[in-house]
XYZ file of C-alpha atoms in Angstrom:
609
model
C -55.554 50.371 46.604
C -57.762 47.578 45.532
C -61.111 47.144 44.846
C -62.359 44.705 48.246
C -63.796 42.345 45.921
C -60.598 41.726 43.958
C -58.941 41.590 47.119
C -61.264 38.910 48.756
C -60.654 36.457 45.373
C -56.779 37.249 45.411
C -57.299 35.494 49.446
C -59.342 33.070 48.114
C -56.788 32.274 45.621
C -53.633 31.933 48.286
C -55.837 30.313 50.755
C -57.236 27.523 47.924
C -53.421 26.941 46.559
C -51.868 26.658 50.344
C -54.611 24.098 51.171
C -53.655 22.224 47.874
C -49.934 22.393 48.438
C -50.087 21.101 51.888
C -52.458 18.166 50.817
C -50.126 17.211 47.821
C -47.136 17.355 49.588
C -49.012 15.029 52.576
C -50.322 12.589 49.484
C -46.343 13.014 47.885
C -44.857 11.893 51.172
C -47.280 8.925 51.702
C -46.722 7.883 48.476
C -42.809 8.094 48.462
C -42.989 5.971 51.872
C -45.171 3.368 50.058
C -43.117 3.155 46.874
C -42.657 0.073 45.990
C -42.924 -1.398 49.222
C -40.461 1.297 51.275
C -37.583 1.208 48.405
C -37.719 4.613 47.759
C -34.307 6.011 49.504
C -35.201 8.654 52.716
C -33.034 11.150 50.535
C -35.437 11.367 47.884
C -39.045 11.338 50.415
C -38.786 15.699 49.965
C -38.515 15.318 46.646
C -41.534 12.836 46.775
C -43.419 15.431 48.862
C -42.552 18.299 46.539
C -43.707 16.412 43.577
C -47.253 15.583 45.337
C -47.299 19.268 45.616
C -46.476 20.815 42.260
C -48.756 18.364 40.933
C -52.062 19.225 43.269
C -51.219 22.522 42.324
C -51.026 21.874 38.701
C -54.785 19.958 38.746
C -56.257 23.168 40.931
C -54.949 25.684 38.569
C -57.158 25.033 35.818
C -60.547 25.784 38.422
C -59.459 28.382 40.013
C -60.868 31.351 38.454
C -64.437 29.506 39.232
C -63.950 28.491 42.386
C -62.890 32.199 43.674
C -65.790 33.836 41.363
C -68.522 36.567 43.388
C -70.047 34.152 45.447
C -73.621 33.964 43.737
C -75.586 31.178 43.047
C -74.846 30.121 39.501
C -71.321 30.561 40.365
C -71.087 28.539 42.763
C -73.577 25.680 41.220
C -70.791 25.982 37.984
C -67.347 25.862 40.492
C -68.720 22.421 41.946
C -69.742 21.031 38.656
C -66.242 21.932 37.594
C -64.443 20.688 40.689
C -66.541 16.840 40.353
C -66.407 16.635 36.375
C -62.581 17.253 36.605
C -62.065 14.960 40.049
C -63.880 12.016 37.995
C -62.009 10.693 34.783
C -59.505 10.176 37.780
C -61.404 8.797 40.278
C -62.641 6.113 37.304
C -59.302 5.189 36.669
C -58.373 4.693 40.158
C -61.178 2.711 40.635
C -60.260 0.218 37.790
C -56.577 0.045 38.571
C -57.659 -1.126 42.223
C -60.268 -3.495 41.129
C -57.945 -4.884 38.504
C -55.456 -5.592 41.587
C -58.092 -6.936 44.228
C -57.394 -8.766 46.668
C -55.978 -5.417 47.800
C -52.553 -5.282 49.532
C -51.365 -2.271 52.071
C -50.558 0.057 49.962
C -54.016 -0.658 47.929
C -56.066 -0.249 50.811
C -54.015 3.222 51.592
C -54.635 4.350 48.161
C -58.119 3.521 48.252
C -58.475 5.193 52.065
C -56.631 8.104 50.174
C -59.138 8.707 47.464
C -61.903 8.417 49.589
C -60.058 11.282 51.709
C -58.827 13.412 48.894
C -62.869 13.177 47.292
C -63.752 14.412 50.653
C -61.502 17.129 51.120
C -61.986 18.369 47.207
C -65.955 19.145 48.562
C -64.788 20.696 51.366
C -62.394 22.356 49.646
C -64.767 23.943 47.095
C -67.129 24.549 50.070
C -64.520 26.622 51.921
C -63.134 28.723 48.327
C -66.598 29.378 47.682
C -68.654 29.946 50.535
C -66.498 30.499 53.547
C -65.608 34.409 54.066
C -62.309 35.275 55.839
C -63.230 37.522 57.994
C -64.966 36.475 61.489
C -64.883 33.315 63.346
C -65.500 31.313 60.131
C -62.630 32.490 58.463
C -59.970 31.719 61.446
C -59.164 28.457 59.342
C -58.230 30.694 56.139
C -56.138 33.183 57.705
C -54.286 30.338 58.820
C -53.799 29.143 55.714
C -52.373 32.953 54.588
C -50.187 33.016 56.588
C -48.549 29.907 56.638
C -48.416 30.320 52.185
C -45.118 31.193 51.864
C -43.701 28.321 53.847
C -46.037 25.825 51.819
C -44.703 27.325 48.674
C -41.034 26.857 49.538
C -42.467 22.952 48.795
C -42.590 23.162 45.195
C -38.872 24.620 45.307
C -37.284 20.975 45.250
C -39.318 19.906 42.104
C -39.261 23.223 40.309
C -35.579 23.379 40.214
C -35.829 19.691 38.815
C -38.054 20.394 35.877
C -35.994 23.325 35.142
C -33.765 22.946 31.767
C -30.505 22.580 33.192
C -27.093 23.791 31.427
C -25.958 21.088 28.478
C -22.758 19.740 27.970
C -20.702 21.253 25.437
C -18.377 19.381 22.842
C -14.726 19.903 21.997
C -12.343 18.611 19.459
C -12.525 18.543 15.742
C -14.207 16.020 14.065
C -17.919 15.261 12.288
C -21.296 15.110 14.771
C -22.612 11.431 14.663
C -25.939 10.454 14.454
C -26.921 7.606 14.970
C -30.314 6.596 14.169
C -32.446 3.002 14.584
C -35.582 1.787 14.143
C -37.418 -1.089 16.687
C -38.680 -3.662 14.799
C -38.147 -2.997 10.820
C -38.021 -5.256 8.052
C -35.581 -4.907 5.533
C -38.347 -5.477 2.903
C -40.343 -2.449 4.523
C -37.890 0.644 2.651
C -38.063 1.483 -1.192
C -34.451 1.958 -1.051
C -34.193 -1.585 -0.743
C -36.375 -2.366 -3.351
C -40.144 -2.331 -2.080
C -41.649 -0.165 -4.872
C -45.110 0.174 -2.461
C -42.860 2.053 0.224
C -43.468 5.475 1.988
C -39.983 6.380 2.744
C -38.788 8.802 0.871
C -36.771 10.414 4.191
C -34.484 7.206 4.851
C -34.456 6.911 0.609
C -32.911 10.325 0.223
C -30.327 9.280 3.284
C -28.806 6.057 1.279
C -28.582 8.256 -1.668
C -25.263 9.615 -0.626
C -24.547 6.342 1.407
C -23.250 3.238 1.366
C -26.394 1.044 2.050
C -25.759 -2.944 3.013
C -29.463 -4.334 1.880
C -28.213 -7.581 3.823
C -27.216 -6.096 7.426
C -27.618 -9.549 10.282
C -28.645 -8.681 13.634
C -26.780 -10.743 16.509
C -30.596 -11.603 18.134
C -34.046 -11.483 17.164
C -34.877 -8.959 20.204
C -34.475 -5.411 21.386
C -31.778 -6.136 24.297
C -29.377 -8.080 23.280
C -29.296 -6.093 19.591
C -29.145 -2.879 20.715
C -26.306 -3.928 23.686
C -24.366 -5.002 20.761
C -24.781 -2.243 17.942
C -23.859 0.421 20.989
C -20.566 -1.995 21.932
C -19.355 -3.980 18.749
C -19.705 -7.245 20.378
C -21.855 -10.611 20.817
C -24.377 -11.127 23.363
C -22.555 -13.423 24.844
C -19.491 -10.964 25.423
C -22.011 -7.684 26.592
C -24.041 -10.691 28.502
C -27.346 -8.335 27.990
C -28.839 -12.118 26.825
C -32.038 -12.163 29.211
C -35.359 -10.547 29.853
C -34.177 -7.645 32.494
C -30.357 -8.507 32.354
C -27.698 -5.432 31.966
C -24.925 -5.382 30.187
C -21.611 -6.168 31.419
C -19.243 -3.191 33.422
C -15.975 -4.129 31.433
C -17.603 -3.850 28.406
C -16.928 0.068 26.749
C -19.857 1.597 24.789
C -19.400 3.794 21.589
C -20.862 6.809 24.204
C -17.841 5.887 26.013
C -15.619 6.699 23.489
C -17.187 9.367 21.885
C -17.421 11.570 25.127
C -13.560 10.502 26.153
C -13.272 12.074 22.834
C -14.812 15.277 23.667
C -18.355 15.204 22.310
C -21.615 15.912 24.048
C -23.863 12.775 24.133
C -27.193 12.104 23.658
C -29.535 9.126 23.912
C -33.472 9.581 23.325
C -35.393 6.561 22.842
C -38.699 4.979 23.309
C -38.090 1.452 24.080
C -39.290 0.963 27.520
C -36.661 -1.672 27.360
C -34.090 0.661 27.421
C -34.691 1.775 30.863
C -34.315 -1.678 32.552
C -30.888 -1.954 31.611
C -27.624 0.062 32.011
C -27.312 1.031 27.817
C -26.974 4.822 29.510
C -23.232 4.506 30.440
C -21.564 7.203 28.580
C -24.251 9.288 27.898
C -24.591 12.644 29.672
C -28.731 12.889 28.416
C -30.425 9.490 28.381
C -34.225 10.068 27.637
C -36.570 7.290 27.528
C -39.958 8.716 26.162
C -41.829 6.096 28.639
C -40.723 8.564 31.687
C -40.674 11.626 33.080
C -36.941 12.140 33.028
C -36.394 14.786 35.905
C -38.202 12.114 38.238
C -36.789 9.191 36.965
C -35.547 8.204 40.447
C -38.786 8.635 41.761
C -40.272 6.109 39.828
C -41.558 3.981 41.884
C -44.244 6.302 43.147
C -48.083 5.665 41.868
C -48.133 9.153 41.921
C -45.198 9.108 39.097
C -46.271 6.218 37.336
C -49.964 7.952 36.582
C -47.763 11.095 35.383
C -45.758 9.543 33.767
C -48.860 7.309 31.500
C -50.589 10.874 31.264
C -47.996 12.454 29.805
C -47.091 9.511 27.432
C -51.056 9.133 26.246
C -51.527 13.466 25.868
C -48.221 14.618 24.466
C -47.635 10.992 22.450
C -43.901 11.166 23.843
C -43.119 7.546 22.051
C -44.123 8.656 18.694
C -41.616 9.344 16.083
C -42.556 13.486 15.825
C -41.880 13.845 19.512
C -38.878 11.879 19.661
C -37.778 13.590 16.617
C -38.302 17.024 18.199
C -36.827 15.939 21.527
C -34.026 15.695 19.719
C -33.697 18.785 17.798
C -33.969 20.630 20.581
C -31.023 18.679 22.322
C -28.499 19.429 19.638
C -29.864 23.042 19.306
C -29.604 23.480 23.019
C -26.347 22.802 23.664
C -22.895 24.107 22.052
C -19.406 21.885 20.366
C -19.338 18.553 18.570
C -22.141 16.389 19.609
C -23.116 12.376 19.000
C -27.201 11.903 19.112
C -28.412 8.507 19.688
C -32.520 8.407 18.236
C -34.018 4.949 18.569
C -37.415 4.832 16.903
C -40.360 2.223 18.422
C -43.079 3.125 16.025
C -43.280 -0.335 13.914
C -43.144 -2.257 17.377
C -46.881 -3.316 18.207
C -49.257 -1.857 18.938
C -50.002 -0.407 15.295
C -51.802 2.117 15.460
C -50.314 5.140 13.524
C -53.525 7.105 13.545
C -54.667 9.712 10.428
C -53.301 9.557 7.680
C -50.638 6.714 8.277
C -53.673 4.575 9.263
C -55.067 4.556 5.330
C -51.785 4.921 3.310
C -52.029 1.321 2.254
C -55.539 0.387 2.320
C -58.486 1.622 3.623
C -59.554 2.841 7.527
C -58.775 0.243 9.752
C -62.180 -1.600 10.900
C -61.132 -4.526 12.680
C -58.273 -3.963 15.481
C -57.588 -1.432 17.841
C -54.619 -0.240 19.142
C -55.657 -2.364 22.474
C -54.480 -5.732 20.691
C -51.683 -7.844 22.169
C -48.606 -10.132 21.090
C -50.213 -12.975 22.737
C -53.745 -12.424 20.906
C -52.460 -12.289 17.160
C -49.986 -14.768 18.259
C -53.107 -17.017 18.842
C -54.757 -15.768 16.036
C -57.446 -14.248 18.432
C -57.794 -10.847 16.295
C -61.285 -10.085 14.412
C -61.767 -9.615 11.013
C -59.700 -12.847 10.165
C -57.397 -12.492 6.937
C -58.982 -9.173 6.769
C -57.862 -8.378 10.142
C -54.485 -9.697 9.448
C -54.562 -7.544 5.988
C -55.125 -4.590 8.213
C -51.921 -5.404 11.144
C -49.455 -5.889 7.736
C -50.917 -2.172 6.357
C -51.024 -0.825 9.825
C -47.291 -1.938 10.085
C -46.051 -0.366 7.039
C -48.277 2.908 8.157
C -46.161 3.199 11.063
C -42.679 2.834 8.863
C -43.637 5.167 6.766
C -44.760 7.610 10.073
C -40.833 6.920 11.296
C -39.955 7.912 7.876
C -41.486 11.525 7.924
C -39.903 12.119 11.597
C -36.460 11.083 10.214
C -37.432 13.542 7.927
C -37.726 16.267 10.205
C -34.407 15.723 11.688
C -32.850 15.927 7.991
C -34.773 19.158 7.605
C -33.204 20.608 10.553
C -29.727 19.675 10.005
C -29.676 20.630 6.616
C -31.451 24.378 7.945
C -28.474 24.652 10.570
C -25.943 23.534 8.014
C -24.739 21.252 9.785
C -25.081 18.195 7.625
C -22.136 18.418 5.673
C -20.632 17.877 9.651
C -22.665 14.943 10.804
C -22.273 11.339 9.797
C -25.351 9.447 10.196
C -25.719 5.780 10.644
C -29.386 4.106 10.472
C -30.281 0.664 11.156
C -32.390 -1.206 13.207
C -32.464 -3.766 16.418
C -34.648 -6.977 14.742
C -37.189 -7.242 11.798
C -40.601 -8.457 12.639
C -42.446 -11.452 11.245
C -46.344 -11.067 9.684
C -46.801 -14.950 9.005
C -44.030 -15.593 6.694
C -43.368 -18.518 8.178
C -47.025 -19.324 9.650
C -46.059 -16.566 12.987
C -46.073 -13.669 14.108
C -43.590 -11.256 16.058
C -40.196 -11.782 16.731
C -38.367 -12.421 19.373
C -39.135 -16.922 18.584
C -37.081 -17.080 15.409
C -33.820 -16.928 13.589
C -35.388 -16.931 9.784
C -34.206 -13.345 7.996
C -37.387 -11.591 8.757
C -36.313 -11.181 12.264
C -32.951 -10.880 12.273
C -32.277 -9.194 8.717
C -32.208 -5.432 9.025
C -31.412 -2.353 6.838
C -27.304 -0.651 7.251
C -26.763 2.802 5.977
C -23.895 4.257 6.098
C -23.350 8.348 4.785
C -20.041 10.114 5.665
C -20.233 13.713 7.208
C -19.902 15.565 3.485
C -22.015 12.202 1.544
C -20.256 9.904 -0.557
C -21.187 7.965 -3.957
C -24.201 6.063 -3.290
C -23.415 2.496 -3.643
C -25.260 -1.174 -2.599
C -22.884 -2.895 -0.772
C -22.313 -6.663 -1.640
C -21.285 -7.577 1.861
C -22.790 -8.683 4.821
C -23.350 -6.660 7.426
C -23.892 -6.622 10.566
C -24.960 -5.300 13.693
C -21.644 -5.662 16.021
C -19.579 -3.716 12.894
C -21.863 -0.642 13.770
C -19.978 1.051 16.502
C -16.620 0.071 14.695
C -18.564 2.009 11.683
C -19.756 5.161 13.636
C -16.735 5.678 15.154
C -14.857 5.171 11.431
C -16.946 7.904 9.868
C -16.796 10.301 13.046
C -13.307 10.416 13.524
C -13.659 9.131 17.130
C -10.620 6.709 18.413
C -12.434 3.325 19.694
C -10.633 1.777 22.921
C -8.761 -0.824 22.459
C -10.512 -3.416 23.860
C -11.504 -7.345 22.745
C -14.861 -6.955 22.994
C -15.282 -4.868 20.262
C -15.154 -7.598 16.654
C -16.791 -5.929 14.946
C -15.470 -4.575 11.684
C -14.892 -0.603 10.920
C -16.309 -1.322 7.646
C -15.340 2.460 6.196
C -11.714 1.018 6.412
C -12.207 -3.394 6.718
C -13.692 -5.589 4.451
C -16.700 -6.954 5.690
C -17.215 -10.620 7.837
C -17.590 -13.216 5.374
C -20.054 -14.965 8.090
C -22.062 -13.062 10.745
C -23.469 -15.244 14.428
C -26.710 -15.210 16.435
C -28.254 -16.056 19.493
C -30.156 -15.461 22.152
C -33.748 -15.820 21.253
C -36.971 -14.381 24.026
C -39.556 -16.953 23.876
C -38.849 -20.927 23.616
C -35.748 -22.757 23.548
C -32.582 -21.746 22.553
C -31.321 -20.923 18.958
C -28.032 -20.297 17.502
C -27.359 -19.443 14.338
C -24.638 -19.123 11.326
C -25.130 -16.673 7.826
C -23.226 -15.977 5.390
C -24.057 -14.424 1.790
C -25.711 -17.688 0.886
C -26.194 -19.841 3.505
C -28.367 -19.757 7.031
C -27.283 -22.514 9.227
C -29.522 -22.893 12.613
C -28.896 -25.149 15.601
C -31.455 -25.626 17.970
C -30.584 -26.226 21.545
C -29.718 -29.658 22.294
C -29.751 -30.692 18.675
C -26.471 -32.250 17.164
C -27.645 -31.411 13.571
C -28.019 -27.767 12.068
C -30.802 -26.647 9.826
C -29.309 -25.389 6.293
C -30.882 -22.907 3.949
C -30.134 -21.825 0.496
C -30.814 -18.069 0.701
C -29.886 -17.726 -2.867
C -32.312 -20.185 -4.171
C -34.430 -20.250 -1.239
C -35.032 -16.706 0.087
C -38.692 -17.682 2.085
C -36.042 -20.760 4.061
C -38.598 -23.263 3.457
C -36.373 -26.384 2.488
C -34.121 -27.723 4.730
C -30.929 -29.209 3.310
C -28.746 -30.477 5.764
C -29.685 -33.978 4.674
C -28.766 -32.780 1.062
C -25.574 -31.070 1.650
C -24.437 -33.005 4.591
C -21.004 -32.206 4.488
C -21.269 -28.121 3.939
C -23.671 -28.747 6.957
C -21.358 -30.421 9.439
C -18.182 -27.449 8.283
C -20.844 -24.926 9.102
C -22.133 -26.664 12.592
C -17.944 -27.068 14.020
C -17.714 -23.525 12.557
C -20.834 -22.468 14.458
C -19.996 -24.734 17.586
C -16.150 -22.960 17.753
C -17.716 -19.367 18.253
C -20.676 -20.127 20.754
C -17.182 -21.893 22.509
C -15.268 -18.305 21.703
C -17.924 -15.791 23.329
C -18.665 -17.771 25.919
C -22.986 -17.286 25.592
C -23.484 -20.196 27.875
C -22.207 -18.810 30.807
C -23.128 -15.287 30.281
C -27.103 -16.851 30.230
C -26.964 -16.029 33.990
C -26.343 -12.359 34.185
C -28.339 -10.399 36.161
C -26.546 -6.554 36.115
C -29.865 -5.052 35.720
C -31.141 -2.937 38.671
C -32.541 -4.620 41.418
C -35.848 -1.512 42.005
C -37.027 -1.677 38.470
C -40.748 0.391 38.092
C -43.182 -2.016 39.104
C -45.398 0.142 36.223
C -42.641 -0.579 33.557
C -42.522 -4.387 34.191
C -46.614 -4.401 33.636
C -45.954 -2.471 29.930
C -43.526 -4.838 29.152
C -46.094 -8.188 29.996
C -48.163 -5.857 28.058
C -45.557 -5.777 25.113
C -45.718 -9.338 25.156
C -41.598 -9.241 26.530
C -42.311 -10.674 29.871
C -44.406 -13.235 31.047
């Protein structure tokens, strides 16, 4: 038998938890109904409700041993300090979000009604743990609450089972694991292996030691979308038609996660792009993690409820940063069974720069300046403090973050090389774009065709290594899927769109194509090993570069070299013709209920205007 006293707190307890359950589950349904103006399906509105609970529950648990403490005086002057100090970092940010998004619509004005209600309710709630006794008239309200407990707690049932690990997939067949691994916005310029003798990256160093690295690897589009579309499907833009801000790429076209699960493997995706949500790059994988949201209630997204989750979690547990993504996926191949293909896409480099202690100071000192609150637009404009200094301190911040990616690559080598298991993975590691830090008087990418932005690092290591050799060639982004599916032994469908080259067994292109740029007008563009030629949109004459003798593409000489310039613009004219880009410019095969929350980080990325 029990002490009374412990009894009366275990009450406490269950009465304080049902009361939070049931108001959760009430905010979790209102919210689902509100979602993004009533698009949230009716199927999912119990799942909304079960996540409002879990989650009420979650933010009581921490008070809980004040709140049903003896009920003496200090105690109870300590539960209510506790209960208003932890109610008001969130009632702060509620309050900004809403006056940020005055004048208020409907479902403003209910979440504002709401937080008014739920402040009220949290005092009476503390009132009632604290001071209220269960037995006698005043305690008719809590017996209620006893005994209707284990109902409320079948409500967290629905979310519980969601969060839950669930079984993984498990590979069959013979054959090398692939990894695949790419980094958002990296400059060619930015690795030692490629000959910057200032670089921190001894990780991706030691990779292309046992590789075949191509220093000169083109990328098909200065941004994310259409670059990564290709490198997963071995063709142009204009074939995938992923060409636009929030466009998806096209259902005929196969995927390499296609054809390495038809193959037998387990696959894998974890990125932090929140680009990589908006389209449909998924297909094929059975795990496709974006670090910008809570996976388990993706489909839920729409939710406030989900979206503040979602930006805690991301902000506490730093789920974009290369450690986390790195250990996210460790623990995918470890918890699963049979060949496997991993896809890791790194968004360190992308802005904001901020890698924090000690990648902050690796290349200068602290930064004093900018802040990891700085936007596209604002260095764009040339709006950041500390003038050259400040731009000193972006160009070391950048290279801080590199060299962060770099020790989370590491940790991935580290673990394969513990399991033994690297003498049965092929990796491949490249990137999406490069970034520009005023080589050409701007800032970004994304604008631009010059090598900065769309000149990124290949590496290429068979499952067992091979000699380490600098490949003459030019590679290029569409030849990666060929390439991975080359070194792991996976059959690629035999399908048109994929041109690129499987350049373990093919000589590589003697020219590569581009297109496709974010922000202004249209750019296409020609490279081979020497020569850059550009065509604006609705120009009849290219721009022509020397890259040889002009590496920084600061002389034009199309005047010069007029007829090497006209072979170039018919041979540059013939393939925009051959992929078709111009009528692809309209395709819209995103979804149509994107997260109203991931549309605002991407203005904030400086994607979306």
């Amino acid at each position: 038998m029990l002490p009374p006293a412990i009894t009366e707190r275990a009450r406490r307890s269950g009465v304080l938890a049902t009361l939070a359950i049931l108001l959760g589950a009430v905010a979790g349904l209102a919210d689902g109904l509100l979602a993004a103006g009533g698009a949230l399906p009716f199927a999912r509105l119990p799942a909304a409700a079960s996540l409002g609970a879990v989650l009420a529950l979650a933010g009581l648990l921490p008070a809980l041993p004040l709140l049903v403490a003896p009920a003496w005086r200090a105690s109870r002057a300590l539960a209510g300090g506790v209960v208003w100090l932890a109610c008001l970092p969130g009632v702060l940010a509620v309050g900004k979000l809403l006056y940020k998004r005055l004048p208020w619509d409907a479902a403003d004005a209910a979440v504002a009604l709401g937080l008014v209600a739920a402040l009220a309710a949290g005092g009476a709630l503390g009132a009632v743990a604290i001071g209220v006794p269960l037995r006698g008239r005043g305690g008719r309200a809590n017996r209620a609450l006893l005994r209707v407990a284990p109902l409320a707690a079948l409500l967290l049932l629905p979310m519980a089972l969601r969060l839950a690990p669930g079984s993984a997939p498990k590979g069959s067949g013979s054959g090398p694991n692939l990894l695949v691994l790419t980094i958002d916005t990296i400059r060619t310029d930015s690795f030692g292996m490629c000959g910057n003798p200032s670089a921190r990256t001894p990780h991706t160093d030691r990779i292309a030691r046992r590789a075949t690295l191509y220093p000169v690897c083109v990328a098909p589009s200065p941004w994310t979308l259409p670059s990564l579309a290709s490198l997963l499907t071995g063709s142009h833009p204009g074939e995938h038609r992923m060409l636009e801000e929030l466009s998806g790429l096209s259902a005929d076209v196969p995927t390499l996660a296609e054809a390495c699960r038809d193959a037998g493997m387990r696959t894998g995706a974890i990125v932090s792009n929140p680009w990589l949500a908006t389209g449909n790059l998924s297909r094929g994988f059975d795990t496709f993690d974006v670090a910008e949201r809570v996976e388990p209630v993706a489909d839920l997204s729409g939710m406030r409820i989900c979206r503040a989750l979602t930006k805690v979690l991301l902000r506490f547990f730093a789920l974009d940063c290369a450690e986390t993504l790195s250990a996210s996926g460790m623990r995918w191949v470890h918890s699963g069974e049979g060949r496997w293909f991993l896809w890791l896409h790194y968004f360190d480099p992308h802005l904001p720069n901020w890698p924090g202690f000690p990648w902050d100071r690796l290349f200068g000192p602290p930064p004093v300046h900018v802040g990891a609150s700085l936007t596209v637009e604002e260095i764009r404009a040339g709006s950041f403090p500390g003038g050259d200094g400040g731009r000193a301190e972006i160009a070391r911040l950048y290279e801080g973050e590199v060299a962060r990616t770099d020790a989370g690559i590491g940790r991935v080598w580290r673990f394969l090389e513990g399991r033994g298991e690297l003498a049965t993975t092929a990796i491949v590691l490249s990137g999406d774009h490069g970034e520009e830090l005023w080589d050409h008087a701007g800032y970004g990418h994304g604008h631009a065709m010059f090598d900065e932005v769309v000149r990124v690092p290949l590496i290429i290591r068979p499952a067992k290594g091979g000699a380490p050799t600098v490949a003459r060639g030019l590679g290029r982004i569409v030849d990666l899927a060929p390439t991975a599916a080359g070194v792991a032994e996976v059959p690629l469908p035999t399908h048109p769109a994929f041109r690129g080259n499987d350049l373990t067994s093919m000589p590589p292109a003697t020219a590569a194509f581009g297109e496709a740029v974010l922000y202004g007008e249209e750019q296409k563009f020609l490279r081979t090993a020497r020569w850059k030629a550009v065509l604006p949109a609705g120009a009849t004459t290219i721009r022509l570069f020397d890259l040889h003798a002009d590496p920084a593409e600061a002389v034009d000489l199309a005047a010069r070299e007029a007829a090497l310039a006209e072979s170039l613009r018919v041979e540059l004219l013939e393939w925009v013709a051959r992929v078709g880009s111009a009528g692809a410019m309209a395709a819209r095969d995103a979804s149509d209920h994107l997260d109203p929350a991931l549309v605002e980080q991407l203005k904030a990325l400086g994607y979306i205007r």
